[in-house]
mmCIF file of C-alpha atoms in Angstrom:
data_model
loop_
_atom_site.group_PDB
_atom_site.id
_atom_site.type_symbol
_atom_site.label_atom_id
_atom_site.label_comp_id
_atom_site.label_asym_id
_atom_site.label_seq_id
_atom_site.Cartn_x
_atom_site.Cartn_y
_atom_site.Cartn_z
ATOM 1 C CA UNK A 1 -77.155 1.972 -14.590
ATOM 2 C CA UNK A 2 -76.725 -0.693 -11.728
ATOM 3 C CA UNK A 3 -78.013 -3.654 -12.512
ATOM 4 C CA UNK A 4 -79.458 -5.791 -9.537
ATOM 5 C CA UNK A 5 -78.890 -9.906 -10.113
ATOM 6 C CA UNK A 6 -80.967 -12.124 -7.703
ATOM 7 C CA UNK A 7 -82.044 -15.952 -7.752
ATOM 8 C CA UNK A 8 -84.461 -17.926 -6.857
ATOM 9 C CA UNK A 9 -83.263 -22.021 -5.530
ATOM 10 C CA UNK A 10 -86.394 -24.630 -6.710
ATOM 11 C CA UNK A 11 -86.345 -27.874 -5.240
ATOM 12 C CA UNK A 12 -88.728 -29.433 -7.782
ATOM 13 C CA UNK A 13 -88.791 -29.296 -11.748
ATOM 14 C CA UNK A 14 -92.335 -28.617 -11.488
ATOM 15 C CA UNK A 15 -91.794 -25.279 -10.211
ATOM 16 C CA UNK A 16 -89.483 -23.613 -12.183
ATOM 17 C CA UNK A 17 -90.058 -20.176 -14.131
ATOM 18 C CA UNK A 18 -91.647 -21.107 -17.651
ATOM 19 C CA UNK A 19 -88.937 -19.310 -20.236
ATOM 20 C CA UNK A 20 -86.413 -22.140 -18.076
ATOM 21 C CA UNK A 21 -85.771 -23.739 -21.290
ATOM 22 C CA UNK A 22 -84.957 -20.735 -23.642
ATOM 23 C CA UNK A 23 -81.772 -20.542 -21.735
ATOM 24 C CA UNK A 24 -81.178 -24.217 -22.163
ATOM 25 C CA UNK A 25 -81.243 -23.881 -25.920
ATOM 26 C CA UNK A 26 -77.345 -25.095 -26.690
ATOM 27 C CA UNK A 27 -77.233 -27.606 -23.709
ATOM 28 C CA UNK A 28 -80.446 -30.415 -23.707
ATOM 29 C CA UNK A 29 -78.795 -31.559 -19.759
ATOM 30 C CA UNK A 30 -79.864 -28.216 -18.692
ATOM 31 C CA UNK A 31 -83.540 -28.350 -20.410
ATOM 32 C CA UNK A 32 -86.519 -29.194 -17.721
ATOM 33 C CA UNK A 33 -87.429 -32.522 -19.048
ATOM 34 C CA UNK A 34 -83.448 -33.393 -18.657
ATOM 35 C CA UNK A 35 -84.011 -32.292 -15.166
ATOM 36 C CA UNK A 36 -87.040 -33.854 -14.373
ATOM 37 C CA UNK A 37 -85.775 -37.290 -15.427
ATOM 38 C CA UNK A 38 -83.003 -36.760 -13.281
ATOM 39 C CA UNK A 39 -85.780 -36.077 -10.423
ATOM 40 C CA UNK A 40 -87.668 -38.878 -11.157
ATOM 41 C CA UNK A 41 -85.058 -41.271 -11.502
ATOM 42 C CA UNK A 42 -82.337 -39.954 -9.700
ATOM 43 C CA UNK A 43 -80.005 -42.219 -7.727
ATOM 44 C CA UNK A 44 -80.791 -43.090 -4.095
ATOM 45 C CA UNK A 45 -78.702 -40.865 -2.744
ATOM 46 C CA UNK A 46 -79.021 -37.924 -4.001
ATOM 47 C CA UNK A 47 -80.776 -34.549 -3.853
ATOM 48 C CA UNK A 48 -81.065 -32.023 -6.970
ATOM 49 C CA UNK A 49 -81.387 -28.305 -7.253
ATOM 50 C CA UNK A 50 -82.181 -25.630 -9.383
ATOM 51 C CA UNK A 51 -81.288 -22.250 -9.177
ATOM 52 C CA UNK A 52 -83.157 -19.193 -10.987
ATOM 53 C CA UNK A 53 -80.741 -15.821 -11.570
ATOM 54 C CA UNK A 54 -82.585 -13.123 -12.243
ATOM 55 C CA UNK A 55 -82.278 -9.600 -13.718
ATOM 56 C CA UNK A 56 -85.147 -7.561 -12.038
ATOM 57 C CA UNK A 57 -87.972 -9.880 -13.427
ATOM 58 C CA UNK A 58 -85.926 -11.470 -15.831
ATOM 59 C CA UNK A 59 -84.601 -15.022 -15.617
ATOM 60 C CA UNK A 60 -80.643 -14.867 -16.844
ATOM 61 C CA UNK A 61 -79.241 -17.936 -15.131
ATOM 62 C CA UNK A 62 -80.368 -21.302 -15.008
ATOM 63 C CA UNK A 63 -78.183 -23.622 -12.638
ATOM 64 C CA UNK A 64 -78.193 -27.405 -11.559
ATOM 65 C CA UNK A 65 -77.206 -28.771 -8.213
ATOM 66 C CA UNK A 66 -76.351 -32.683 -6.783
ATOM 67 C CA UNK A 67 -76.259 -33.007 -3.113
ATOM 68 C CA UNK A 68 -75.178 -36.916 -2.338
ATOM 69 C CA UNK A 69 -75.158 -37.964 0.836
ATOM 70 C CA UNK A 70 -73.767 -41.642 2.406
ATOM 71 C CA UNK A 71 -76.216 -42.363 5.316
ATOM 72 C CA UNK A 72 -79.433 -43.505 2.696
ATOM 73 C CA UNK A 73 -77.121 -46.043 2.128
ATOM 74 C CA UNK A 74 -77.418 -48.422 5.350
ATOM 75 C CA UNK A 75 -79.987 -51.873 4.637
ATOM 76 C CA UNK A 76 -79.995 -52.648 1.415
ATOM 77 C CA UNK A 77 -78.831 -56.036 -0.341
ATOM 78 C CA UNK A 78 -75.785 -57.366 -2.219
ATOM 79 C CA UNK A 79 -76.169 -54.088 -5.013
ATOM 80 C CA UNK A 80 -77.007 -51.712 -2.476
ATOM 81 C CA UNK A 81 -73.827 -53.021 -0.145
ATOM 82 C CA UNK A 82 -71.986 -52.774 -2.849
ATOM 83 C CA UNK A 83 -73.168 -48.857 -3.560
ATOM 84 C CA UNK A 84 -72.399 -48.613 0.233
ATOM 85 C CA UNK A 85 -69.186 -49.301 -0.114
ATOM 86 C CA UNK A 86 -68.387 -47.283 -2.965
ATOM 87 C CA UNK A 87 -69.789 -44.163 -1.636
ATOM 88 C CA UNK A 88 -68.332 -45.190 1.647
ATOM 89 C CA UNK A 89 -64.732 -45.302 0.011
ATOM 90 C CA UNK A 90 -65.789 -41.686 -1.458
ATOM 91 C CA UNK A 91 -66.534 -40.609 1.857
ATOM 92 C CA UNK A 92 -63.479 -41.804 3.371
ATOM 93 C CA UNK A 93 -61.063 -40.618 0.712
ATOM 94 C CA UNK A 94 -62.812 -37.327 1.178
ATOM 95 C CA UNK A 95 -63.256 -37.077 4.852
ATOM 96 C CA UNK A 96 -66.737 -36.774 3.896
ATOM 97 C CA UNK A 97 -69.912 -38.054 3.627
ATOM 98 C CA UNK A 98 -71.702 -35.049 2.256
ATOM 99 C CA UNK A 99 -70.999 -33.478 -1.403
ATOM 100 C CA UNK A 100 -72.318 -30.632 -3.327
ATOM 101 C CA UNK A 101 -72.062 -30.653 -6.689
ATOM 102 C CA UNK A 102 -72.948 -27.670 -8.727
ATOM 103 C CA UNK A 103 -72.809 -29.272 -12.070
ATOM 104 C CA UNK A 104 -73.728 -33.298 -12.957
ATOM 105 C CA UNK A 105 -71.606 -35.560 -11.272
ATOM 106 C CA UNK A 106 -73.036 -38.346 -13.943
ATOM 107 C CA UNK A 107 -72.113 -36.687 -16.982
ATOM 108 C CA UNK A 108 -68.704 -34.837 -18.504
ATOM 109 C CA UNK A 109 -68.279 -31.049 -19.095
ATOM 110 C CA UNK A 110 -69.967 -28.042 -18.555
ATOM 111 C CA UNK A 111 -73.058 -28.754 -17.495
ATOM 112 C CA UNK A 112 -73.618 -26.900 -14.213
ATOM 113 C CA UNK A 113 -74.792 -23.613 -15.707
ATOM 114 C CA UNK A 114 -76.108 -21.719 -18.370
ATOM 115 C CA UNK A 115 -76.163 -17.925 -18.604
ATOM 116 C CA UNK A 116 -78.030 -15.010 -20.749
ATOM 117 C CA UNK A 117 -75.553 -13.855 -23.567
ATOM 118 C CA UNK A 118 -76.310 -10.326 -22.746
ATOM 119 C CA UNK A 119 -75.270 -11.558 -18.700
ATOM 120 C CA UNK A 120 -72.629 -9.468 -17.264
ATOM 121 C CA UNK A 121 -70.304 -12.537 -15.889
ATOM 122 C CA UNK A 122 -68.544 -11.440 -13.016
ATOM 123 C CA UNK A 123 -71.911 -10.055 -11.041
ATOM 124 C CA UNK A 124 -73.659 -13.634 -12.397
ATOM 125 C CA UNK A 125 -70.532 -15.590 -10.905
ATOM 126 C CA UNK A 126 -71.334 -13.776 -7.610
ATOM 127 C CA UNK A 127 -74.726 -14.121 -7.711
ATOM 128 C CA UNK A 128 -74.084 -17.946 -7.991
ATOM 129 C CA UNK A 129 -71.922 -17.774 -4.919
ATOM 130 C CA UNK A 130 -74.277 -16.093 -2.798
ATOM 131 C CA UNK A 131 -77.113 -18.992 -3.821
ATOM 132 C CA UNK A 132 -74.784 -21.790 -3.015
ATOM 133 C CA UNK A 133 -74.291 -20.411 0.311
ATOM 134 C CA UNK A 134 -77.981 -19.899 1.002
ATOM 135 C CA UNK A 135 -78.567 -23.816 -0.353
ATOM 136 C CA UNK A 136 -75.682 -25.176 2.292
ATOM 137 C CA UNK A 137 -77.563 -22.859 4.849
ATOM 138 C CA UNK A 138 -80.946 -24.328 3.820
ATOM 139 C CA UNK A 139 -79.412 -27.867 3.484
ATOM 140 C CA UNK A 140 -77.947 -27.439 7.341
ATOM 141 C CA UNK A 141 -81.265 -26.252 8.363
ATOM 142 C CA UNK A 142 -82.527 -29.787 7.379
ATOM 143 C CA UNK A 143 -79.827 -31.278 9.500
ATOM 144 C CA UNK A 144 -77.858 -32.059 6.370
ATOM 145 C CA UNK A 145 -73.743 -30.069 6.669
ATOM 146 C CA UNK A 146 -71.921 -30.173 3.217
ATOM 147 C CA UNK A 147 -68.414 -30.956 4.014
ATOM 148 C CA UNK A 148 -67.232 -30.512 -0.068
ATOM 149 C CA UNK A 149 -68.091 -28.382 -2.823
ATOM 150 C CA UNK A 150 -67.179 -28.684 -6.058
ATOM 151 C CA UNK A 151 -68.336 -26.877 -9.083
ATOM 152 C CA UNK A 152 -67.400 -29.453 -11.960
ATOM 153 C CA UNK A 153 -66.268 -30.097 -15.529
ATOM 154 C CA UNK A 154 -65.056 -26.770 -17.030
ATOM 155 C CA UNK A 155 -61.789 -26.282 -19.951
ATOM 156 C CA UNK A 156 -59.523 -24.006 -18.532
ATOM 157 C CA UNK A 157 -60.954 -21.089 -20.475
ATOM 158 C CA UNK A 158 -64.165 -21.571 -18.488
ATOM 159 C CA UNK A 159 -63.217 -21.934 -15.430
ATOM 160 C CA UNK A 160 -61.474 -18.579 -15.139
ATOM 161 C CA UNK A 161 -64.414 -15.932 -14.021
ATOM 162 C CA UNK A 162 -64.667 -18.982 -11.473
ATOM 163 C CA UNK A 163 -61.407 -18.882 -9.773
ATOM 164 C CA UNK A 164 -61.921 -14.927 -9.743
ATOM 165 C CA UNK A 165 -64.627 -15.709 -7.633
ATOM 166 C CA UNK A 166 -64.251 -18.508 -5.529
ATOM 167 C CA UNK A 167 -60.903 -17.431 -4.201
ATOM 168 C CA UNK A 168 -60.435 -19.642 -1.160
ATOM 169 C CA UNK A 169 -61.404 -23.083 -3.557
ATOM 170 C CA UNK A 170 -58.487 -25.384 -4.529
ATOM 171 C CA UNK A 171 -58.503 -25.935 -8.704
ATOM 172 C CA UNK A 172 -58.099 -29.258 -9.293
ATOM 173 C CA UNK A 173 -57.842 -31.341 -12.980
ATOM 174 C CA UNK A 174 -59.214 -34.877 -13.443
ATOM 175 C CA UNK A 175 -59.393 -37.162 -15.993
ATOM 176 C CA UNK A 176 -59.876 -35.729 -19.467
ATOM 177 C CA UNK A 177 -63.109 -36.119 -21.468
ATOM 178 C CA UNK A 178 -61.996 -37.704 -24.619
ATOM 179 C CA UNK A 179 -63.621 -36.093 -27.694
ATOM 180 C CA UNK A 180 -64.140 -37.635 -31.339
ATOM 181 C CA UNK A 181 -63.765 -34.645 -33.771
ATOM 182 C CA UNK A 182 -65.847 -35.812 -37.052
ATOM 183 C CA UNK A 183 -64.215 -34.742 -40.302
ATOM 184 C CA UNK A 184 -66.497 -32.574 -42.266
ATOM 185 C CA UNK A 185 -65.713 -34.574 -45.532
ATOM 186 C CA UNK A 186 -66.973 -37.728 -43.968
ATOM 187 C CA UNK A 187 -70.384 -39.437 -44.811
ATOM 188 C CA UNK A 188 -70.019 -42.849 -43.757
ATOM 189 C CA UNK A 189 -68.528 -45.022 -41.460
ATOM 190 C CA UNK A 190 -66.143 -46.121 -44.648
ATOM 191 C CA UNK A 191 -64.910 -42.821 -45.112
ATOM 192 C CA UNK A 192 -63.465 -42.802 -41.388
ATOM 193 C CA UNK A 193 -62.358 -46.051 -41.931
ATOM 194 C CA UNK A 194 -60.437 -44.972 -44.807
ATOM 195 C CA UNK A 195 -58.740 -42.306 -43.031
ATOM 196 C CA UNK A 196 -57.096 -44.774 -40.439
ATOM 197 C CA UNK A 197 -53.688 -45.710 -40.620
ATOM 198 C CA UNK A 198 -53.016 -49.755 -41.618
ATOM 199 C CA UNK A 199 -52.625 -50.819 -38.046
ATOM 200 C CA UNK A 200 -56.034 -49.229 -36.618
ATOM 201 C CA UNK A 201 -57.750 -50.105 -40.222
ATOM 202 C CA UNK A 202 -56.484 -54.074 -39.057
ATOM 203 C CA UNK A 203 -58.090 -53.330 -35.265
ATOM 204 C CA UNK A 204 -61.314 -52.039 -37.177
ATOM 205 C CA UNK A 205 -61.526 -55.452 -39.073
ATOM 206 C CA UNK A 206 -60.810 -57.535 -36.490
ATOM 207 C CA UNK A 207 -63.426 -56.290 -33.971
ATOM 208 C CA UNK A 208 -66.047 -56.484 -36.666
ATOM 209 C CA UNK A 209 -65.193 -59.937 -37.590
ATOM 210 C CA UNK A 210 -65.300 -60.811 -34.384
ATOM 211 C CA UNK A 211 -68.825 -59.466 -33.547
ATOM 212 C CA UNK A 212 -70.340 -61.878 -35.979
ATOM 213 C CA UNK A 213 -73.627 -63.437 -34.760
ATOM 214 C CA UNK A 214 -74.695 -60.109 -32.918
ATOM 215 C CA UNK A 215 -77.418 -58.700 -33.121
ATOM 216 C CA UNK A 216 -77.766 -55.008 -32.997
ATOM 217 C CA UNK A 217 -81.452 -53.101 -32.161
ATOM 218 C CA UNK A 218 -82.546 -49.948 -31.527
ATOM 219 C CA UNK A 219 -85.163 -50.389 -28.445
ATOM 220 C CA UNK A 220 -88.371 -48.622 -28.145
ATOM 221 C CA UNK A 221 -89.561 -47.423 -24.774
ATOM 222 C CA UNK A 222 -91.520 -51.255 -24.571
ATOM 223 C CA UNK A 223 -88.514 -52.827 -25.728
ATOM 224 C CA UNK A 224 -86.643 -50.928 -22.714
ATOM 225 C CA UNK A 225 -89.237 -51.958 -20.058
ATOM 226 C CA UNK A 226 -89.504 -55.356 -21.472
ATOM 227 C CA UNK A 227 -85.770 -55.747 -20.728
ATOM 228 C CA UNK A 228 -85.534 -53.594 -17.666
ATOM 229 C CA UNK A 229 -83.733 -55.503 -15.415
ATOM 230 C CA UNK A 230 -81.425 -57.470 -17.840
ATOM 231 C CA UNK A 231 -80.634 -53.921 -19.113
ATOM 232 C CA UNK A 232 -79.869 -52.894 -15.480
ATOM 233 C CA UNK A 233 -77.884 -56.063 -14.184
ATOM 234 C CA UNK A 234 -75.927 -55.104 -17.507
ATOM 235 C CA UNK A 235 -75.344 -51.523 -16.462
ATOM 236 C CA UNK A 236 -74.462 -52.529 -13.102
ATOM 237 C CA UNK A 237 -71.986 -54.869 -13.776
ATOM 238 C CA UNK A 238 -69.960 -52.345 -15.747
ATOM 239 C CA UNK A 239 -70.441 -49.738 -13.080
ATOM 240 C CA UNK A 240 -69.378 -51.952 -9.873
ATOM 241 C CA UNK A 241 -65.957 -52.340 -11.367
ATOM 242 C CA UNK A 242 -65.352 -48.904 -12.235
ATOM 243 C CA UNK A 243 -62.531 -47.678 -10.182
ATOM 244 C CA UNK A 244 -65.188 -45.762 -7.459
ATOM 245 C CA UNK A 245 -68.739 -44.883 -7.715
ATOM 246 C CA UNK A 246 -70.377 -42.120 -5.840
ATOM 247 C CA UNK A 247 -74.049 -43.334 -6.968
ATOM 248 C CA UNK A 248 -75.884 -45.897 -9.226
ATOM 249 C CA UNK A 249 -78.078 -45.225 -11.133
ATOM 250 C CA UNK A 250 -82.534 -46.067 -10.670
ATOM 251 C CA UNK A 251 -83.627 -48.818 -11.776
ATOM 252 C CA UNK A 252 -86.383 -47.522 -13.688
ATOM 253 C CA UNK A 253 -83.270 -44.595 -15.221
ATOM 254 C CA UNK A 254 -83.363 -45.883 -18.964
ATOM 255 C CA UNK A 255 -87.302 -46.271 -19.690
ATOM 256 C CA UNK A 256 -88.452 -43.067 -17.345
ATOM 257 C CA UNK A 257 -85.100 -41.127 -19.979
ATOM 258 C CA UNK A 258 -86.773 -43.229 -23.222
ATOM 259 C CA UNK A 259 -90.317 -41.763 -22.250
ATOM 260 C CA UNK A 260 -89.262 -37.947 -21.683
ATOM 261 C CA UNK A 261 -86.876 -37.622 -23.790
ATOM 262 C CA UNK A 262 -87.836 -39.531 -27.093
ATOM 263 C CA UNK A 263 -85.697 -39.673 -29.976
ATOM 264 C CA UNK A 264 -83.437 -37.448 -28.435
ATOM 265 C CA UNK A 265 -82.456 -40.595 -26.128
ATOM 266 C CA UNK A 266 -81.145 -43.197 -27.888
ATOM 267 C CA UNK A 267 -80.615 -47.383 -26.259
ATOM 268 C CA UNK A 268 -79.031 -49.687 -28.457
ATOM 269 C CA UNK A 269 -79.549 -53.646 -27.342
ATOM 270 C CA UNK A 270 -76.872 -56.147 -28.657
ATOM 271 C CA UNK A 271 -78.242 -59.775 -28.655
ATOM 272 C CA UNK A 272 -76.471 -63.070 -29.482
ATOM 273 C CA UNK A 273 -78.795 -66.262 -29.503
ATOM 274 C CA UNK A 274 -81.680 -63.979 -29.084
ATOM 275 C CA UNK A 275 -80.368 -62.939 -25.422
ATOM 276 C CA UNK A 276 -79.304 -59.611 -24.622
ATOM 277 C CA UNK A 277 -75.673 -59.387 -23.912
ATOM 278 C CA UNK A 278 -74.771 -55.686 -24.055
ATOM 279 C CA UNK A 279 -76.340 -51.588 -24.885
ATOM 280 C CA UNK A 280 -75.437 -48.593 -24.669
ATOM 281 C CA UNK A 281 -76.928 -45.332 -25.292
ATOM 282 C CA UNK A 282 -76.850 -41.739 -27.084
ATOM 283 C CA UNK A 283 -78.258 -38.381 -25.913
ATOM 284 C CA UNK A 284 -78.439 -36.119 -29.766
ATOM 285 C CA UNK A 285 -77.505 -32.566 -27.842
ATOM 286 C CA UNK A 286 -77.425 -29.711 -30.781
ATOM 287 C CA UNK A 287 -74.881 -30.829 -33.373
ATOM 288 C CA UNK A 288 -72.855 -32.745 -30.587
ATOM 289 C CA UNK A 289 -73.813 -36.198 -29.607
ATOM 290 C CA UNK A 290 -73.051 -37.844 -26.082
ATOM 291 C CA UNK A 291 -72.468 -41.391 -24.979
ATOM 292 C CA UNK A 292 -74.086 -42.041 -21.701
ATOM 293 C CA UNK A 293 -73.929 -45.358 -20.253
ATOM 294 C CA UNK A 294 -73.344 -49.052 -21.137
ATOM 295 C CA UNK A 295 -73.285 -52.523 -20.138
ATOM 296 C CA UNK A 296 -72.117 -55.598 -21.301
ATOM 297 C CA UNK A 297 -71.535 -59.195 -20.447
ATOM 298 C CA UNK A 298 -68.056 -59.166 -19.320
ATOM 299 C CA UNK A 299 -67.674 -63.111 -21.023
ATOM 300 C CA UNK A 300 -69.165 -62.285 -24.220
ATOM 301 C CA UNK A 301 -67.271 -58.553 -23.860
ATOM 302 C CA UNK A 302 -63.537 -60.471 -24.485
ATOM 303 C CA UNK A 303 -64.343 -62.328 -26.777
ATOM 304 C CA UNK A 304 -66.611 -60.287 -29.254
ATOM 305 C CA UNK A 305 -64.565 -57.639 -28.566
ATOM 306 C CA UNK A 306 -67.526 -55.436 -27.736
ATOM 307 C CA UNK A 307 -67.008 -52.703 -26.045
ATOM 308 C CA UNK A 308 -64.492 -51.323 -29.366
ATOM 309 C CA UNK A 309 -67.367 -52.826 -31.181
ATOM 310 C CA UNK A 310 -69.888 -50.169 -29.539
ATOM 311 C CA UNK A 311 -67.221 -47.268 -30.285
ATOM 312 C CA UNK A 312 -67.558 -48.361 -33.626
ATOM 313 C CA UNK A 313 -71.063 -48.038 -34.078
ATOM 314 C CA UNK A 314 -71.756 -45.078 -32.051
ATOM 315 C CA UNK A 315 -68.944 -42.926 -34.614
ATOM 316 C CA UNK A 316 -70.556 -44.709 -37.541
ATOM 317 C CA UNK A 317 -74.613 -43.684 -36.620
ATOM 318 C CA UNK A 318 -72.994 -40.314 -35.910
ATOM 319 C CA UNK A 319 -71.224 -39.355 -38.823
ATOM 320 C CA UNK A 320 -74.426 -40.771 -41.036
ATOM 321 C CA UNK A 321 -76.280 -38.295 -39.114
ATOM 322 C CA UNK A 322 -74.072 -36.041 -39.469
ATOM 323 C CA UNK A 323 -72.924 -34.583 -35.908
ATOM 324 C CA UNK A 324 -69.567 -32.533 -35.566
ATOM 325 C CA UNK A 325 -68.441 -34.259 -33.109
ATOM 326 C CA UNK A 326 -68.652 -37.295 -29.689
ATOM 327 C CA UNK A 327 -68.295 -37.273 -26.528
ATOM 328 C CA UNK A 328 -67.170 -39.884 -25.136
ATOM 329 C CA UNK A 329 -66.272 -38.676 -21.504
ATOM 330 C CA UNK A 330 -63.994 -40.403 -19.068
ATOM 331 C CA UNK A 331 -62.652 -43.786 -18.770
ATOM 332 C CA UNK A 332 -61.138 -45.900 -20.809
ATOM 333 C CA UNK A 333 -59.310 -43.396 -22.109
ATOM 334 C CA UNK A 334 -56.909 -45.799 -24.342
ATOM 335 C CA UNK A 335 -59.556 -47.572 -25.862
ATOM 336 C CA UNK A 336 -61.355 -44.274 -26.764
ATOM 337 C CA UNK A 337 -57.904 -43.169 -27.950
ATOM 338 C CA UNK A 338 -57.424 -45.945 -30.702
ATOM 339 C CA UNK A 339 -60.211 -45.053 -32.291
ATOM 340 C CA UNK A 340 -59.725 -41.546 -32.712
ATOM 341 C CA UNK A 341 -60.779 -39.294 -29.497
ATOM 342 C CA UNK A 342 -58.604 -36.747 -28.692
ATOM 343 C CA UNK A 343 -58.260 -35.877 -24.315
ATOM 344 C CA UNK A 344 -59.341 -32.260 -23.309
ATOM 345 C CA UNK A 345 -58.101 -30.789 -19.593
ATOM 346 C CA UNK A 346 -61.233 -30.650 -17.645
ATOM 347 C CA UNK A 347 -60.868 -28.256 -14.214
ATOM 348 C CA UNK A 348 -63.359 -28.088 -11.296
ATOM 349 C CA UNK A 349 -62.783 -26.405 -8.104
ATOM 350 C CA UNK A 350 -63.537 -27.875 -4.578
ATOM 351 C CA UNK A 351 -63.899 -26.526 -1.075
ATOM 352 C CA UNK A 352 -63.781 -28.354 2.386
ATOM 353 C CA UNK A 353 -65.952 -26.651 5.225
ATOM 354 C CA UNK A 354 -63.300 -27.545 7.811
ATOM 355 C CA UNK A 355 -60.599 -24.522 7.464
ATOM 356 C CA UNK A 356 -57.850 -26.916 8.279
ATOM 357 C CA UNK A 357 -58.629 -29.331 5.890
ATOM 358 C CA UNK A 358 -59.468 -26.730 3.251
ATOM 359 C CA UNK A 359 -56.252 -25.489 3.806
ATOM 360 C CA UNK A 360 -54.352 -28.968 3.188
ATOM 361 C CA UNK A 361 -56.817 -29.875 0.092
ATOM 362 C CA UNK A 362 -54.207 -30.320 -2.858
ATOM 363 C CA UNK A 363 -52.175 -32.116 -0.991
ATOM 364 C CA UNK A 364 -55.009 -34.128 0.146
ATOM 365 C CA UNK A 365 -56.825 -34.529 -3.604
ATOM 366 C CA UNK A 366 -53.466 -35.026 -5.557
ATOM 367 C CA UNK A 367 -53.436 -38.190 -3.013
ATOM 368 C CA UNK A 368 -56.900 -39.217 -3.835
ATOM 369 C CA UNK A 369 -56.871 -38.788 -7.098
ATOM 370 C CA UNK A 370 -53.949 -40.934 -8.244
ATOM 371 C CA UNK A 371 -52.413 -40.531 -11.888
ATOM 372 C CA UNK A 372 -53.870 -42.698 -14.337
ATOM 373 C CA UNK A 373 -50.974 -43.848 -16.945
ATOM 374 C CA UNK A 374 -52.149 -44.384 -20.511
ATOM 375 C CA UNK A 375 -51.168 -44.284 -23.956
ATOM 376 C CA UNK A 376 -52.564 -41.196 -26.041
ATOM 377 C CA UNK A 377 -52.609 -43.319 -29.596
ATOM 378 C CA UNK A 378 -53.253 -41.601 -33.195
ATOM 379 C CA UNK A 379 -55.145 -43.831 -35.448
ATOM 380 C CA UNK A 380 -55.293 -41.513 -38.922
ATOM 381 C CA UNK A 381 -53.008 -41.746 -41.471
#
């Protein structure tokens, strides 16, 4: 029997089909309150989403999109200029000013899509081509061209029904996401400790010793509004000097995710003299837990050693709850390294509407995208 596959492209959580989430069940980033915090507190520039597949009546496929764009980016103040720049320095390096992302361009792995188990692959994978094609047609319609697509953050496993059928898109690699496999014998953070070899047992002790005096609170959603904007000049430090940003995040991100999401979104504060001076936060996903973002004082940082500080305390609250594994995504990949996460290839494949350009693209992105050099370390006995 020929099976028919057809979707449906929702520009609003509020409308989509009401079994959404049973297909969501292994990924919460794909779940409709995920999605509707990223509606409500998405950044400024950009546009989600959300594509049905369907089976006859049956919804088989659930999908998210990102469509940022440069030119909401024009009076705004000394944040917002610097935002401009960023995404203006994206748009240069790649001869574009409009991106579609099918996946999350603010998280790592595979978080574009989610299919039936019972899906047959190939005819889904089309099916997904076809409703990217109707979304740039719908997107152009609105005055909006998409010069790049990419469909992000797949192992190379993954990505191969992908490459089958997006023939004419150049497969590119990027960083890694660094992964922290937790040992099943482990039960608390001194069993991990135990397991590291002299040197990285000495770098454990040292960072704690040097975080005495800090504080260390898990914030409730008043906590989190109380401490808003602290909380978001902390963020925003951190993300200004990242190498380049495509977006920042909404001011009112953390509290509108607190709120939604509940326990499942966790927000550390650290506090020295009764002043918050750094946080960082944890989305529980299944059995897998996921850093999201952080901030930090960049004075008290160096010399509290706090950012190894917060690696430390994110693998200890996850092995006492007893998660398989972290992860702890891209950047910083050394860091991440020493204390145990191991780099896995990420692949996502990107297309430039201009055939000349598309036709140039990995010489073009392996330009872009320069090397980074670092030290894979192994800190177990």
């Amino acid at each position: 029997m020929n099976t028919t596959y057809s979707f449906q492209i929702y520009n609003s959580t509020s409308l989509l089909p009401l079994e959404w989430n049973s297909l969501a069940a292994n990924n919460i980033f794909l779940t409709r309150e995920y999605l509707e915090v990223l509606e409500n507190s998405s950044p400024v520039n950009m546009i989600c989403h959300f594509i049905g597949i369907f089976e006859e009546e049956k919804l088989v496929g659930i999908v998210l999109t990102q469509f940022l764009f440069a030119e909401k980016l024009e009076s705004f103040g000394e944040r917002d200029r610097c935002l401009k720049t960023s995404v203006r320095n994206f748009a240069l390096k790649n001869f574009a000013s409009h991106v579609l992302f099918v996946g999350n361009n603010m998280l790592t792995g595979q978080n574009a899509f989610a299919f039936d188990q019972n899906i047959k692959e190939a005819k889904a994978v089309k099916t997904l081509h076809k409703a990217i094609n109707q979304l740039k047609k719908d997107l152009k319609a609105n005055g909006k061209k998409v010069h790049i697509t990419s469909i992000k953050d797949f192992t190379a496993k993954e990505i191969e029904p992908l490459q089958a059928e997006f023939k004419n898109n150049y497969t590119f690699s990027i960083q890694p996401n660094m992964i922290f496999k937790i040992n099943e014998n482990w039960k608390t953070e001194q069993d991990y400790v135990d397991a590291l070899s002299k040197k990285y047992r000495d770098q454990y002790k040292r960072a704690r010793k040097k975080s005495n005096g800090i504080e260390k609170q898990q914030m409730s959603l008043s906590d989190i509004r109380k401490y808003e904007d602290v909380i978001y000049e902390l963020y925003f430090h951190v993300a200004k000097n990242a190498p380049f940003n495509t977006f920042f995040l909404a001011r009112n991100h953390f509290s509108f995710f607190k709120e939604i999401m509940k326990e499942n979104f966790l927000l550390y504060g650290y506090f020295l003299d009764e002043k918050l001076i750094g946080f960082n936060t944890l989305i529980k996903n299944g059995e897998v837990m996921d850093t999201y973002f952080l901030g930090y004082d960049e004075s008290v940082q160096r010399e509290k050693m706090l950012y190894l500080n917060m690696l430390y305390d994110m693998i200890a609250y996850s092995i006492k709850k007893g998660f398989s594994a972290i992860v702890f995504a891209r950047t910083a990949l050394e860091i991440k390294s020493s204390v145990g996460a191991k780099p896995v290839k990420m692949y996502g494949l990107i297309t430039h509407s201009n055939a000349l350009i598309n036709h140039n693209i990995a010489r073009f992105f392996n330009y872009l995208e320069p090397k980074t050099e670092w030290q894979e370390r192994n800190p177990f006995k």
